[in-house]
Amino acid sequence: ADVRVAVIGLDNMEAATMTTIENVTDLCFRDPVEEFKSIYPEMKSKADVIVLMIHDGNTDKEFGLTKLLEAIQSWNPDAVDAVVGGHTHFVNQENKGGVPITQSGANGERFGRINLIFDMKTKKVVRNK
C-alpha cells in the first residue's frame, strides 16, 4: 500500500555478559538510546512507520522496555510507532504515549499482534486508534 516500514533492532546491554563470550566477541554493545538517535534520521528519511524490535522487556517488577521507550520519547515523542519486546519471557500488551507495545512470551509459543492505522494523507500512524 506504498507505506514504508523500518524495523530497528536494539539489543539489551546486558547481553554481552549474559551469554557465552564466543557468541558476542565480534559485537560492539552501545547505549541503545544513543544508537537509536544516531540511526533515526536516516531511517525516518526512508520509512513512514518505525517499529522497534527490542531484546528487552517488562516483567511484573522490572520495566526495562518501558524505560527504553520513555527515554526515546523524551528525545522525540513521535520517533517510534510500535514496539515488539522480548527477553523476559513475559506476555503483555501495553501502550505508552500512544505507542503500542507487545511481548509474546518465549520460544514461539504465542503470537503477538499490533494493529496500526496509517493515514495516507498525513503519512502518519493515527495514535488514538
Short mmCIF file of C-alpha atoms in Angstrom, two decimals:
data_model
loop_
_atom_site.label_atom_id
_atom_site.label_comp_id
_atom_site.label_asym_id
_atom_site.label_seq_id
_atom_site.Cartn_x
_atom_site.Cartn_y
_atom_site.Cartn_z
CA ALA A 1 0.00 0.00 0.00
CA ASP A 2 3.02 2.25 -0.51
CA VAL A 3 3.71 2.51 3.23
CA ARG A 4 7.39 2.16 4.07
CA VAL A 5 8.15 0.39 7.36
CA ALA A 6 11.52 0.30 9.14
CA VAL A 7 12.15 -2.37 11.76
CA ILE A 8 15.01 -1.33 14.02
CA GLY A 9 16.57 -3.94 16.28
CA LEU A 10 18.10 -2.94 19.61
CA ASP A 11 19.84 -5.40 21.90
CA ASN A 12 19.94 -5.49 25.66
CA MET A 13 23.17 -4.00 27.02
CA GLU A 14 23.42 -6.93 29.43
CA ALA A 15 23.55 -9.45 26.56
CA ALA A 16 27.31 -9.03 26.39
CA THR A 17 27.63 -10.60 29.84
CA MET A 18 24.62 -12.94 29.81
CA THR A 19 25.71 -15.28 27.05
CA THR A 20 28.72 -17.35 26.11
CA ILE A 21 31.55 -14.97 25.26
CA GLU A 22 32.08 -16.66 21.88
CA ASN A 23 28.59 -15.51 20.87
CA VAL A 24 29.45 -11.82 21.27
CA THR A 25 33.19 -11.39 20.70
CA ASP A 26 32.66 -9.74 17.33
CA LEU A 27 29.83 -7.47 18.53
CA CYS A 28 30.00 -3.94 19.89
CA PHE A 29 27.42 -3.00 22.52
CA ARG A 30 26.46 0.65 22.77
CA ASP A 31 23.78 2.51 24.66
CA PRO A 32 20.54 1.59 22.81
CA VAL A 33 19.02 5.08 23.13
CA GLU A 34 22.12 6.75 21.73
CA GLU A 35 22.30 4.17 18.95
CA PHE A 36 18.65 4.79 18.09
CA LYS A 37 19.26 8.54 17.98
CA SER A 38 22.21 8.05 15.63
CA ILE A 39 20.31 5.94 13.09
CA TYR A 40 16.88 7.57 13.38
CA PRO A 41 17.40 10.41 10.87
CA GLU A 42 18.40 8.00 8.11
CA MET A 43 15.61 5.54 8.91
CA LYS A 44 12.98 8.30 9.07
CA SER A 45 14.06 9.57 5.67
CA LYS A 46 13.38 6.10 4.24
CA ALA A 47 10.33 4.98 6.23
CA ASP A 48 6.85 6.16 7.17
CA VAL A 49 6.50 3.82 10.16
CA ILE A 50 9.20 2.98 12.73
CA VAL A 51 8.90 -0.31 14.64
CA LEU A 52 11.38 -1.20 17.37
CA MET A 53 12.31 -4.83 17.92
CA ILE A 54 13.92 -4.79 21.34
CA HIS A 55 15.78 -7.55 23.16
CA ASP A 56 14.48 -6.26 26.45
CA GLY A 57 11.13 -6.49 28.12
CA ASN A 58 8.96 -5.79 31.10
CA THR A 59 8.10 -8.08 33.97
CA ASP A 60 5.76 -7.59 36.88
CA LYS A 61 8.65 -5.88 38.76
CA GLU A 62 11.07 -4.57 36.12
CA PHE A 63 10.29 -2.27 33.22
CA GLY A 64 13.40 -2.17 31.01
CA LEU A 65 11.41 -1.97 27.78
CA THR A 66 9.20 0.86 29.01
CA LYS A 67 12.20 2.80 30.35
CA LEU A 68 13.96 2.49 27.00
CA LEU A 69 10.87 3.70 25.13
CA GLU A 70 10.38 6.58 27.59
CA ALA A 71 13.99 7.67 27.06
CA ILE A 72 13.45 7.72 23.30
CA GLN A 73 10.13 9.52 23.69
CA SER A 74 11.72 12.18 25.90
CA TRP A 75 14.08 12.88 22.99
CA ASN A 76 11.36 12.68 20.32
CA PRO A 77 7.77 11.77 21.30
CA ASP A 78 6.89 10.73 17.73
CA ALA A 79 10.02 8.73 16.86
CA VAL A 80 8.52 5.25 17.42
CA ASP A 81 5.20 3.88 16.18
CA ALA A 82 5.24 0.38 17.72
CA VAL A 83 7.46 -1.83 19.89
CA VAL A 84 7.97 -5.58 19.98
CA GLY A 85 9.85 -6.73 23.06
CA GLY A 86 11.34 -9.93 24.33
CA HIS A 87 13.98 -11.33 26.68
CA THR A 88 11.86 -11.55 29.85
CA HIS A 89 9.52 -14.29 28.51
CA PHE A 90 6.52 -12.38 29.88
CA VAL A 91 3.28 -11.90 27.95
CA ASN A 92 1.76 -8.45 27.95
CA GLN A 93 0.45 -5.64 25.84
CA GLU A 94 0.78 -2.02 26.83
CA ASN A 95 0.50 1.46 25.41
CA LYS A 96 2.95 4.20 26.30
CA GLY A 97 2.29 7.68 24.96
CA GLY A 98 0.20 6.29 22.11
CA VAL A 99 2.80 3.66 21.19
CA PRO A 100 1.60 0.04 21.38
CA ILE A 101 4.00 -2.46 22.96
CA THR A 102 3.72 -6.24 22.76
CA GLN A 103 5.62 -9.11 24.34
CA SER A 104 4.65 -12.64 23.39
CA GLY A 105 6.35 -14.90 25.89
CA ALA A 106 9.11 -17.21 24.70
CA ASN A 107 10.10 -19.99 22.33
CA GLY A 108 7.46 -19.20 19.70
CA GLU A 109 4.63 -20.41 21.95
CA ARG A 110 2.47 -17.34 21.25
CA PHE A 111 1.85 -14.82 18.52
CA GLY A 112 1.86 -11.10 19.22
CA ARG A 113 -0.03 -8.65 17.06
CA ILE A 114 -0.19 -4.88 16.80
CA ASN A 115 -2.68 -3.17 14.51
CA LEU A 116 -1.68 0.28 13.31
CA ILE A 117 -3.94 2.72 11.48
CA PHE A 118 -2.00 4.73 8.91
CA ASP A 119 -3.39 7.97 7.49
CA MET A 120 -2.34 8.12 3.83
CA LYS A 121 -2.89 11.89 3.69
CA THR A 122 -0.72 12.84 6.67
CA LYS A 123 1.65 9.87 6.17
CA LYS A 124 1.50 9.16 9.91
CA VAL A 125 0.21 6.48 12.26
CA VAL A 126 -3.04 7.56 13.92
CA ARG A 127 -2.12 7.17 17.58
CA ASN A 128 -5.55 7.44 19.14
CA LYS A 129 -6.98 4.42 17.29
#
